[in-house]
Short mmCIF file of N, CA and C in Angstrom, two decimals:
data_model
loop_
_atom_site.label_atom_id
_atom_site.label_comp_id
_atom_site.label_asym_id
_atom_site.label_seq_id
_atom_site.Cartn_x
_atom_site.Cartn_y
_atom_site.Cartn_z
N UNK U 143 6.43 3.60 -21.86
CA UNK U 143 6.68 4.70 -20.93
C UNK U 143 8.14 3.02 -20.17
N UNK U 144 8.87 4.40 -20.13
CA UNK U 144 10.29 3.33 -19.04
C UNK U 144 9.45 2.68 -17.95
N UNK U 145 10.36 1.87 -17.20
CA UNK U 145 10.55 1.28 -16.27
C UNK U 145 10.79 1.87 -15.16
N UNK U 146 9.35 1.54 -14.02
CA UNK U 146 9.55 3.14 -12.82
C UNK U 146 10.70 2.93 -12.05
N UNK U 147 11.29 3.30 -11.66
CA UNK U 147 12.85 3.52 -10.58
C UNK U 147 12.56 3.61 -9.14
N UNK U 148 12.32 2.40 -8.37
CA UNK U 148 11.99 2.25 -7.18
C UNK U 148 13.08 2.44 -6.18
N UNK U 149 12.74 4.05 -4.88
CA UNK U 149 13.45 4.21 -3.84
C UNK U 149 12.83 3.71 -2.53
N UNK U 150 13.32 4.30 -1.60
CA UNK U 150 13.30 4.21 -0.33
C UNK U 150 12.39 5.18 0.16
N UNK U 151 11.41 5.73 0.19
CA UNK U 151 10.67 7.81 0.59
C UNK U 151 11.77 8.56 1.65
N UNK U 152 11.85 9.69 1.35
CA UNK U 152 12.32 10.68 1.86
C UNK U 152 11.61 11.72 2.87
N UNK U 153 11.96 12.28 4.11
CA UNK U 153 11.49 12.84 3.86
C UNK U 153 10.98 14.38 3.07
N UNK U 154 11.79 14.32 2.31
CA UNK U 154 11.26 15.62 1.29
C UNK U 154 10.81 15.28 0.25
N UNK U 155 9.48 13.55 0.55
CA UNK U 155 8.26 13.38 -0.50
C UNK U 155 7.61 13.45 -0.20
N UNK U 156 7.31 13.96 0.90
CA UNK U 156 5.79 14.63 1.83
C UNK U 156 5.10 15.05 1.13
N UNK U 157 5.53 15.85 0.94
CA UNK U 157 4.19 17.08 -0.02
C UNK U 157 4.07 16.04 -0.96
N UNK U 158 4.38 15.38 -2.16
CA UNK U 158 4.57 14.89 -2.87
C UNK U 158 3.66 13.63 -2.99
N UNK U 159 3.89 12.52 -2.03
CA UNK U 159 3.09 11.65 -1.37
C UNK U 159 1.77 12.02 -0.76
N UNK U 160 1.40 13.13 -0.49
CA UNK U 160 0.52 13.28 0.29
C UNK U 160 -0.52 13.65 -0.90
N UNK U 161 -0.22 13.99 -2.02
CA UNK U 161 -0.36 15.06 -2.98
C UNK U 161 -1.30 13.42 -3.41
N UNK U 162 -0.21 12.57 -4.36
CA UNK U 162 -0.57 11.60 -4.90
C UNK U 162 -2.01 11.26 -4.21
N UNK U 163 -1.30 10.49 -2.35
CA UNK U 163 -2.56 9.80 -1.89
C UNK U 163 -3.55 10.31 -1.63
N UNK U 164 -4.28 11.79 -2.41
CA UNK U 164 -5.47 12.45 -1.99
C UNK U 164 -6.23 12.09 -2.99
N UNK U 165 -5.16 12.06 -4.26
CA UNK U 165 -5.88 12.35 -5.72
C UNK U 165 -5.79 10.56 -6.31
N UNK U 166 -5.86 10.09 -6.18
CA UNK U 166 -6.57 8.02 -5.95
C UNK U 166 -6.73 7.30 -4.68
N UNK U 167 -7.66 9.14 -4.49
CA UNK U 167 -8.51 8.06 -3.09
C UNK U 167 -9.18 7.83 -3.43
N UNK U 168 -10.13 6.24 -3.32
CA UNK U 168 -11.37 6.21 -3.81
C UNK U 168 -11.80 4.49 -3.00
N UNK U 169 -13.10 5.06 -2.70
CA UNK U 169 -13.60 3.82 -1.66
C UNK U 169 -13.49 2.40 -2.55
N UNK U 170 -13.14 2.50 -3.60
CA UNK U 170 -11.97 1.16 -4.71
C UNK U 170 -11.37 0.28 -3.67
N UNK U 171 -10.62 1.48 -2.32
CA UNK U 171 -9.56 0.63 -1.99
C UNK U 171 -9.12 1.70 -0.08
N UNK U 172 -10.24 2.52 0.07
CA UNK U 172 -10.31 3.14 0.69
C UNK U 172 -11.28 3.19 2.07
N UNK U 173 -10.72 2.68 3.26
CA UNK U 173 -11.94 2.85 4.15
C UNK U 173 -12.30 3.96 4.75
N UNK U 174 -11.19 5.47 5.13
CA UNK U 174 -11.22 6.35 5.69
C UNK U 174 -12.52 7.62 4.78
N UNK U 175 -12.43 8.48 5.41
CA UNK U 175 -13.06 9.38 4.39
C UNK U 175 -12.68 9.91 3.39
N UNK U 176 -13.01 10.85 2.55
CA UNK U 176 -12.02 11.61 1.90
C UNK U 176 -11.16 12.46 2.15
N UNK U 177 -10.42 13.49 2.13
CA UNK U 177 -9.37 13.87 3.16
C UNK U 177 -9.65 15.07 2.46
N UNK U 178 -9.66 16.31 3.62
CA UNK U 178 -10.46 17.36 3.47
C UNK U 178 -9.57 18.67 4.01
N UNK U 179 -9.12 19.46 3.58
CA UNK U 179 -8.31 20.60 4.01
C UNK U 179 -8.44 20.55 5.04
N UNK U 180 -7.78 21.16 5.85
CA UNK U 180 -6.07 21.13 5.71
C UNK U 180 -5.85 19.37 6.13
N UNK U 181 -4.78 19.03 5.32
CA UNK U 181 -4.59 17.89 4.86
C UNK U 181 -3.38 17.69 5.88
N UNK U 182 -3.55 16.70 7.04
CA UNK U 182 -2.34 16.43 8.03
C UNK U 182 -1.30 16.20 6.75
N UNK U 183 -0.34 15.48 7.63
CA UNK U 183 1.11 15.32 6.70
C UNK U 183 1.32 14.10 6.92
N UNK U 184 2.00 13.26 5.60
CA UNK U 184 2.07 11.64 4.83
C UNK U 184 2.95 11.40 5.52
N UNK U 185 3.26 11.38 6.24
CA UNK U 185 4.67 11.09 7.56
C UNK U 185 4.30 11.58 8.44
N UNK U 186 4.00 10.27 9.64
CA UNK U 186 3.72 10.36 11.12
C UNK U 186 3.92 10.07 11.92
N UNK U 187 3.97 9.55 13.52
CA UNK U 187 4.77 9.02 14.33
C UNK U 187 3.78 7.14 13.79
N UNK U 188 3.07 7.35 13.08
CA UNK U 188 3.34 6.02 12.82
C UNK U 188 3.63 5.01 11.41
N UNK U 189 4.02 6.17 10.73
CA UNK U 189 4.38 5.67 9.57
C UNK U 189 5.97 6.99 9.36
N UNK U 190 6.88 6.60 8.89
CA UNK U 190 7.89 7.61 8.74
C UNK U 190 8.55 7.46 7.38
N UNK U 191 9.19 7.54 6.69
CA UNK U 191 9.53 7.49 5.05
C UNK U 191 9.92 6.96 4.77
N UNK U 192 11.02 5.74 6.23
CA UNK U 192 12.16 4.29 5.67
C UNK U 192 10.68 3.47 5.74
N UNK U 193 9.33 3.52 6.03
CA UNK U 193 8.09 2.93 5.85
C UNK U 193 7.46 2.74 4.23
N UNK U 194 8.03 3.29 3.38
CA UNK U 194 7.71 3.17 2.12
C UNK U 194 8.46 3.35 1.84
N UNK U 195 8.31 2.64 -0.16
CA UNK U 195 8.94 2.46 -1.29
C UNK U 195 7.86 3.69 -2.09
N UNK U 196 8.53 4.37 -3.05
CA UNK U 196 8.24 5.15 -3.78
C UNK U 196 8.53 4.27 -5.44
N UNK U 197 7.74 4.37 -6.26
CA UNK U 197 7.90 4.48 -7.82
C UNK U 197 8.46 5.85 -8.45
N UNK U 198 9.06 5.90 -9.57
CA UNK U 198 9.67 7.33 -10.04
C UNK U 198 9.98 7.11 -11.28
N UNK U 199 9.06 7.93 -12.29
CA UNK U 199 9.36 8.03 -14.46
C UNK U 199 9.23 9.23 -14.18
N UNK U 200 10.54 9.16 -14.67
CA UNK U 200 10.70 11.14 -15.19
C UNK U 200 10.88 11.62 -13.84
N UNK U 201 12.10 11.24 -12.37
CA UNK U 201 11.59 11.91 -11.46
C UNK U 201 10.22 12.41 -10.99
N UNK U 202 9.26 12.19 -11.42
CA UNK U 202 8.01 12.14 -10.70
C UNK U 202 7.96 10.41 -9.73
N UNK U 203 7.15 10.58 -8.91
CA UNK U 203 6.68 9.86 -8.14
C UNK U 203 5.15 9.51 -8.18
N UNK U 204 5.50 7.98 -8.91
CA UNK U 204 3.54 7.46 -9.63
C UNK U 204 3.43 6.56 -8.74
N UNK U 205 3.86 6.93 -7.25
CA UNK U 205 3.29 5.18 -7.19
C UNK U 205 3.68 5.18 -5.34
N UNK U 206 3.47 4.44 -4.31
CA UNK U 206 4.24 4.01 -3.61
C UNK U 206 3.89 2.84 -2.84
N UNK U 207 4.17 2.46 -1.68
CA UNK U 207 3.61 0.69 -1.34
C UNK U 207 3.40 1.16 0.02
N UNK U 208 3.56 0.78 1.43
CA UNK U 208 3.93 1.54 2.17
C UNK U 208 3.50 -0.99 2.67
N UNK U 209 5.02 -0.58 3.13
CA UNK U 209 5.65 -1.85 4.39
C UNK U 209 6.14 -1.32 5.59
N UNK U 210 5.37 -1.84 6.79
CA UNK U 210 5.27 -2.32 8.34
C UNK U 210 4.74 -2.73 8.33
N UNK U 211 4.91 -2.81 10.72
CA UNK U 211 4.85 -4.16 11.38
C UNK U 211 3.02 -4.16 11.37
N UNK U 212 3.11 -5.58 11.27
CA UNK U 212 1.25 -5.57 11.75
C UNK U 212 0.78 -5.06 13.28
N UNK U 213 1.55 -5.91 14.34
CA UNK U 213 1.37 -5.60 15.50
C UNK U 213 2.83 -4.82 15.87
N UNK U 214 2.71 -4.37 17.06
CA UNK U 214 4.13 -3.48 17.84
C UNK U 214 4.20 -5.26 18.46
N UNK U 215 3.35 -6.69 18.59
CA UNK U 215 4.81 -7.32 18.93
C UNK U 215 5.80 -7.84 18.55
N UNK U 216 7.09 -8.05 20.11
CA UNK U 216 7.60 -9.39 18.93
C UNK U 216 7.23 -10.25 19.04
N UNK U 217 6.63 -10.74 19.01
CA UNK U 217 6.25 -12.40 19.13
C UNK U 217 5.76 -12.53 17.34
N UNK U 218 5.87 -10.66 16.71
CA UNK U 218 4.37 -11.15 15.75
C UNK U 218 5.93 -10.14 14.07
N UNK U 219 7.48 -10.31 14.23
CA UNK U 219 8.36 -9.34 14.12
C UNK U 219 8.87 -9.93 12.84
N UNK U 220 8.35 -11.32 12.84
CA UNK U 220 8.85 -11.74 11.63
C UNK U 220 7.96 -11.30 10.71
N UNK U 221 7.37 -11.27 10.60
CA UNK U 221 5.98 -10.38 9.71
C UNK U 221 6.07 -8.91 9.40
N UNK U 222 5.59 -8.28 7.86
CA UNK U 222 5.40 -7.36 7.48
C UNK U 222 4.65 -7.81 6.76
N UNK U 223 3.74 -6.13 6.79
CA UNK U 223 2.57 -5.43 6.16
C UNK U 223 2.50 -4.76 5.18
N UNK U 224 1.75 -4.87 4.09
CA UNK U 224 1.28 -4.41 2.82
C UNK U 224 0.01 -3.20 3.43
N UNK U 225 0.58 -1.30 4.07
CA UNK U 225 -0.35 -0.69 4.83
C UNK U 225 -1.16 -0.16 3.94
N UNK U 226 -0.77 -0.09 2.59
CA UNK U 226 -1.30 1.09 1.45
C UNK U 226 0.02 0.49 0.39
N UNK U 227 -1.26 0.41 -0.77
CA UNK U 227 0.14 1.15 -2.12
C UNK U 227 -1.54 2.03 -3.35
N UNK U 228 -0.54 3.02 -3.82
CA UNK U 228 -1.08 4.13 -5.03
C UNK U 228 -0.51 3.89 -5.54
N UNK U 229 -1.05 4.35 -7.22
CA UNK U 229 -0.78 4.75 -8.08
C UNK U 229 -1.69 4.87 -9.14
N UNK U 230 -1.04 6.76 -9.59
CA UNK U 230 -1.04 7.72 -10.17
C UNK U 230 -2.10 7.40 -11.30
N UNK U 231 -2.93 7.40 -11.68
CA UNK U 231 -4.28 7.49 -12.56
C UNK U 231 -3.27 7.47 -14.55
N UNK U 232 -2.97 7.95 -14.36
CA UNK U 232 -2.23 8.36 -15.78
C UNK U 232 -0.88 6.75 -15.86
N UNK U 233 -0.52 6.44 -14.33
CA UNK U 233 0.35 5.68 -14.51
C UNK U 233 0.54 3.80 -14.63
N UNK U 234 -1.07 3.81 -14.45
CA UNK U 234 -1.23 2.70 -14.05
C UNK U 234 -1.63 1.92 -15.57
N UNK U 235 -1.61 0.43 -15.44
CA UNK U 235 -1.54 -0.41 -16.54
C UNK U 235 -0.12 -0.84 -17.24
N UNK U 236 1.13 0.55 -16.38
CA UNK U 236 2.13 -0.04 -16.94
C UNK U 236 2.94 -0.95 -15.91
N UNK U 237 2.11 -1.76 -15.24
CA UNK U 237 4.00 -2.50 -14.35
C UNK U 237 4.45 -1.07 -12.98
N UNK U 238 3.49 0.10 -13.05
CA UNK U 238 4.36 0.55 -11.55
C UNK U 238 4.12 -0.37 -10.43
N UNK U 239 2.02 -1.05 -10.27
CA UNK U 239 1.90 -1.35 -9.10
C UNK U 239 2.48 -2.62 -8.61
N UNK U 240 3.12 -3.96 -9.87
CA UNK U 240 3.50 -4.75 -9.35
C UNK U 240 5.02 -4.49 -9.22
N UNK U 241 5.73 -3.93 -9.93
CA UNK U 241 7.22 -3.24 -9.53
C UNK U 241 7.31 -3.05 -7.67
N UNK U 242 6.25 -2.49 -7.70
CA UNK U 242 6.40 -1.74 -6.23
C UNK U 242 6.28 -3.29 -5.24
N UNK U 243 5.15 -3.65 -5.53
CA UNK U 243 4.55 -5.12 -4.61
C UNK U 243 6.25 -5.85 -4.33
N UNK U 244 6.84 -6.54 -6.32
CA UNK U 244 7.81 -7.30 -5.98
C UNK U 244 9.50 -6.09 -5.40
N UNK U 245 9.09 -4.68 -5.22
CA UNK U 245 10.29 -4.58 -4.27
C UNK U 245 9.89 -4.62 -2.59
N UNK U 246 9.02 -4.76 -2.85
CA UNK U 246 8.07 -4.79 -1.49
C UNK U 246 8.61 -5.76 -0.84
N UNK U 247 8.19 -7.08 -1.79
CA UNK U 247 8.52 -8.47 -1.23
C UNK U 247 10.73 -8.43 -1.39
N UNK U 248 11.08 -8.29 -1.68
CA UNK U 248 12.24 -8.22 -1.37
C UNK U 248 12.46 -7.22 -0.78
N UNK U 249 12.22 -5.48 -0.02
CA UNK U 249 12.81 -5.21 1.11
C UNK U 249 12.08 -5.41 2.62
N UNK U 250 10.94 -6.43 2.35
CA UNK U 250 10.41 -7.10 3.67
C UNK U 250 12.01 -8.99 3.80
N UNK U 251 11.92 -8.77 2.42
CA UNK U 251 13.25 -10.43 3.10
C UNK U 251 14.16 -9.20 3.56
N UNK U 252 14.76 -8.49 3.36
CA UNK U 252 16.62 -8.15 3.71
C UNK U 252 15.79 -7.70 4.43
N UNK U 253 14.85 -7.02 5.45
CA UNK U 253 14.72 -6.60 6.49
C UNK U 253 14.43 -7.63 7.75
N UNK U 254 14.71 -9.65 6.93
CA UNK U 254 14.31 -10.13 7.67
C UNK U 254 12.73 -10.94 7.99
N UNK U 255 12.10 -10.41 7.41
CA UNK U 255 10.50 -11.15 7.46
C UNK U 255 10.80 -12.68 7.00
N UNK U 256 9.88 -12.56 7.63
CA UNK U 256 9.90 -14.67 7.14
C UNK U 256 7.75 -14.50 6.32
N UNK U 257 7.57 -14.22 6.60
CA UNK U 257 5.46 -13.92 6.16
C UNK U 257 5.43 -12.42 5.69
N UNK U 258 4.46 -11.73 4.67
CA UNK U 258 4.28 -10.71 4.14
C UNK U 258 2.43 -10.94 3.97
N UNK U 259 1.99 -9.90 4.59
CA UNK U 259 0.68 -10.03 4.47
C UNK U 259 -0.16 -8.52 4.14
N UNK U 260 -1.07 -8.77 4.02
CA UNK U 260 -1.86 -7.68 3.40
C UNK U 260 -3.46 -7.53 3.62
N UNK U 261 -4.25 -6.48 3.64
CA UNK U 261 -5.66 -6.33 3.88
C UNK U 261 -5.72 -5.34 2.35
N UNK U 262 -7.56 -6.51 2.17
CA UNK U 262 -8.16 -5.72 0.46
C UNK U 262 -8.54 -6.27 0.56
N UNK U 263 -9.87 -4.70 0.02
CA UNK U 263 -10.88 -4.11 -0.26
C UNK U 263 -11.53 -5.89 -1.24
N UNK U 264 -13.10 -6.57 -0.89
CA UNK U 264 -12.93 -7.54 -2.00
C UNK U 264 -13.47 -6.97 -2.75
N UNK U 265 -13.79 -5.71 -2.85
CA UNK U 265 -14.76 -5.30 -4.40
C UNK U 265 -13.36 -4.66 -5.93
N UNK U 266 -12.01 -4.94 -4.60
CA UNK U 266 -11.00 -4.72 -5.33
C UNK U 266 -9.92 -5.46 -5.73
N UNK U 267 -10.79 -5.58 -7.52
CA UNK U 267 -10.30 -7.12 -8.26
C UNK U 267 -9.21 -6.82 -8.55
N UNK U 268 -9.09 -5.45 -9.81
CA UNK U 268 -7.50 -5.62 -9.88
C UNK U 268 -6.48 -5.42 -8.42
N UNK U 269 -6.93 -4.70 -8.03
CA UNK U 269 -5.91 -5.18 -6.63
C UNK U 269 -5.32 -6.82 -6.70
N UNK U 270 -6.97 -6.93 -6.25
CA UNK U 270 -6.85 -8.79 -5.77
C UNK U 270 -6.32 -9.62 -6.80
N UNK U 271 -6.52 -9.17 -7.73
CA UNK U 271 -5.62 -10.16 -8.95
C UNK U 271 -4.51 -10.04 -9.41
N UNK U 272 -3.77 -8.32 -8.50
CA UNK U 272 -2.01 -8.36 -8.21
C UNK U 272 -1.06 -8.83 -7.45
N UNK U 273 -1.92 -9.02 -6.72
CA UNK U 273 -1.27 -9.90 -5.20
C UNK U 273 -1.40 -11.09 -5.58
N UNK U 274 -2.38 -11.76 -5.78
CA UNK U 274 -2.41 -13.41 -6.55
C UNK U 274 -1.36 -13.73 -7.21
N UNK U 275 -1.52 -12.88 -8.30
CA UNK U 275 -0.29 -12.62 -9.65
C UNK U 275 0.28 -12.69 -9.39
N UNK U 276 1.61 -11.96 -8.02
CA UNK U 276 2.11 -12.21 -7.20
C UNK U 276 2.63 -13.36 -5.47
N UNK U 277 2.06 -14.30 -5.49
CA UNK U 277 2.51 -15.51 -5.34
C UNK U 277 1.33 -15.10 -3.82
N UNK U 278 0.25 -14.15 -3.79
CA UNK U 278 -0.08 -14.05 -2.90
C UNK U 278 -1.63 -14.88 -2.12
N UNK U 279 -1.45 -16.19 -1.36
CA UNK U 279 -2.96 -15.91 -1.56
C UNK U 279 -4.32 -15.30 -0.44
N UNK U 280 -5.22 -15.51 -0.74
CA UNK U 280 -6.20 -15.33 0.15
C UNK U 280 -6.36 -15.91 1.97
N UNK U 281 -5.97 -16.17 2.50
CA UNK U 281 -5.93 -16.66 3.85
C UNK U 281 -7.59 -16.19 4.76
N UNK U 282 -8.22 -15.28 4.32
CA UNK U 282 -9.33 -14.99 5.40
C UNK U 282 -9.78 -14.27 5.11
N UNK U 283 -11.55 -14.53 5.39
CA UNK U 283 -12.63 -13.28 4.86
C UNK U 283 -12.50 -12.45 5.58
N UNK U 284 -13.60 -11.57 5.86
CA UNK U 284 -14.17 -11.07 7.29
C UNK U 284 -15.63 -10.27 6.55
N UNK U 285 -16.78 -10.87 6.15
CA UNK U 285 -17.84 -10.96 4.98
C UNK U 285 -18.62 -9.24 5.93
N UNK U 286 -18.68 -8.35 5.13
CA UNK U 286 -19.19 -7.14 4.96
C UNK U 286 -18.90 -6.37 6.29
N UNK U 287 -17.43 -6.99 6.53
CA UNK U 287 -16.80 -5.86 7.47
C UNK U 287 -16.38 -4.38 7.65
N UNK U 288 -17.22 -3.78 5.92
CA UNK U 288 -17.12 -2.10 6.07
C UNK U 288 -18.30 -1.67 5.30
N UNK U 289 -18.94 -0.20 5.27
CA UNK U 289 -20.28 0.15 5.59
C UNK U 289 -19.97 1.11 3.99
N UNK U 290 -19.75 0.65 2.45
CA UNK U 290 -19.29 1.82 1.92
C UNK U 290 -19.64 2.54 1.27
N UNK U 291 -20.78 4.01 1.15
CA UNK U 291 -20.62 3.94 -0.42
C UNK U 291 -22.35 3.69 -0.56
N UNK U 292 -22.40 2.65 0.77
CA UNK U 292 -24.45 2.03 0.86
C UNK U 292 -24.35 0.95 0.79
N UNK U 293 -22.79 0.58 0.60
CA UNK U 293 -22.47 -0.92 0.18
C UNK U 293 -21.79 -1.44 1.35
N UNK U 294 -22.34 -2.89 1.85
CA UNK U 294 -21.24 -3.62 2.79
C UNK U 294 -20.58 -4.25 1.67
N UNK U 295 -19.02 -4.16 2.76
CA UNK U 295 -17.54 -5.20 1.80
C UNK U 295 -16.78 -5.84 2.65
N UNK U 296 -16.80 -7.08 2.02
CA UNK U 296 -15.24 -7.71 2.41
C UNK U 296 -14.13 -7.22 2.34
N UNK U 297 -13.67 -7.53 3.91
CA UNK U 297 -12.47 -7.20 4.20
C UNK U 297 -11.24 -8.55 3.71
N UNK U 298 -10.60 -8.53 2.60
CA UNK U 298 -10.15 -10.70 2.46
C UNK U 298 -9.25 -9.12 3.16
N UNK U 299 -7.82 -10.99 3.82
CA UNK U 299 -6.64 -11.54 3.97
C UNK U 299 -5.55 -11.82 3.14
N UNK U 300 -4.96 -11.67 2.55
CA UNK U 300 -4.49 -12.63 1.91
C UNK U 300 -2.31 -12.45 2.80
N UNK U 301 -2.48 -13.42 2.26
CA UNK U 301 0.02 -13.37 2.29
C UNK U 301 0.54 -14.19 1.30
N UNK U 302 1.54 -14.67 2.56
CA UNK U 302 2.65 -15.19 2.04
C UNK U 302 3.77 -15.56 2.04
N UNK U 303 4.16 -16.74 1.74
CA UNK U 303 5.59 -16.67 2.75
C UNK U 303 6.98 -15.78 1.94
N UNK U 304 7.97 -15.96 2.82
CA UNK U 304 9.10 -15.13 1.79
C UNK U 304 9.81 -15.99 2.12
#
């Protein structure tokens, strides 16, 4: 498999990103219920195309990462937060997630951020390993924050300086 091409999302990517989001839904990383039709648009007033980087392989979107402000406060404007990462099943294990995380780090820097943070479910070992390998450290844990499929799951807060 070749290297993924990373670019900023476009408004026309809405349907393809929505389909990818639904196809990759799992309680391994999602706290919201499984999406049901009729599906909401992928982009909305809180999540614009420019808040997303997408990974393409052979002109097909195989992943995305959402980079946003953690709060609307001016005193927090130096921080960006990864608020979603998805990779198509057939593209996993080929460096797509790593390429997206690295691109998000660079994009956050380019936008003037000093820190990049994220939240990841405690049982999502693959994601936690990826983030740790890319310089993120655990900065806090909210024990048993979510009840998913009858199991209590920790919410792990991670961050890194830029």
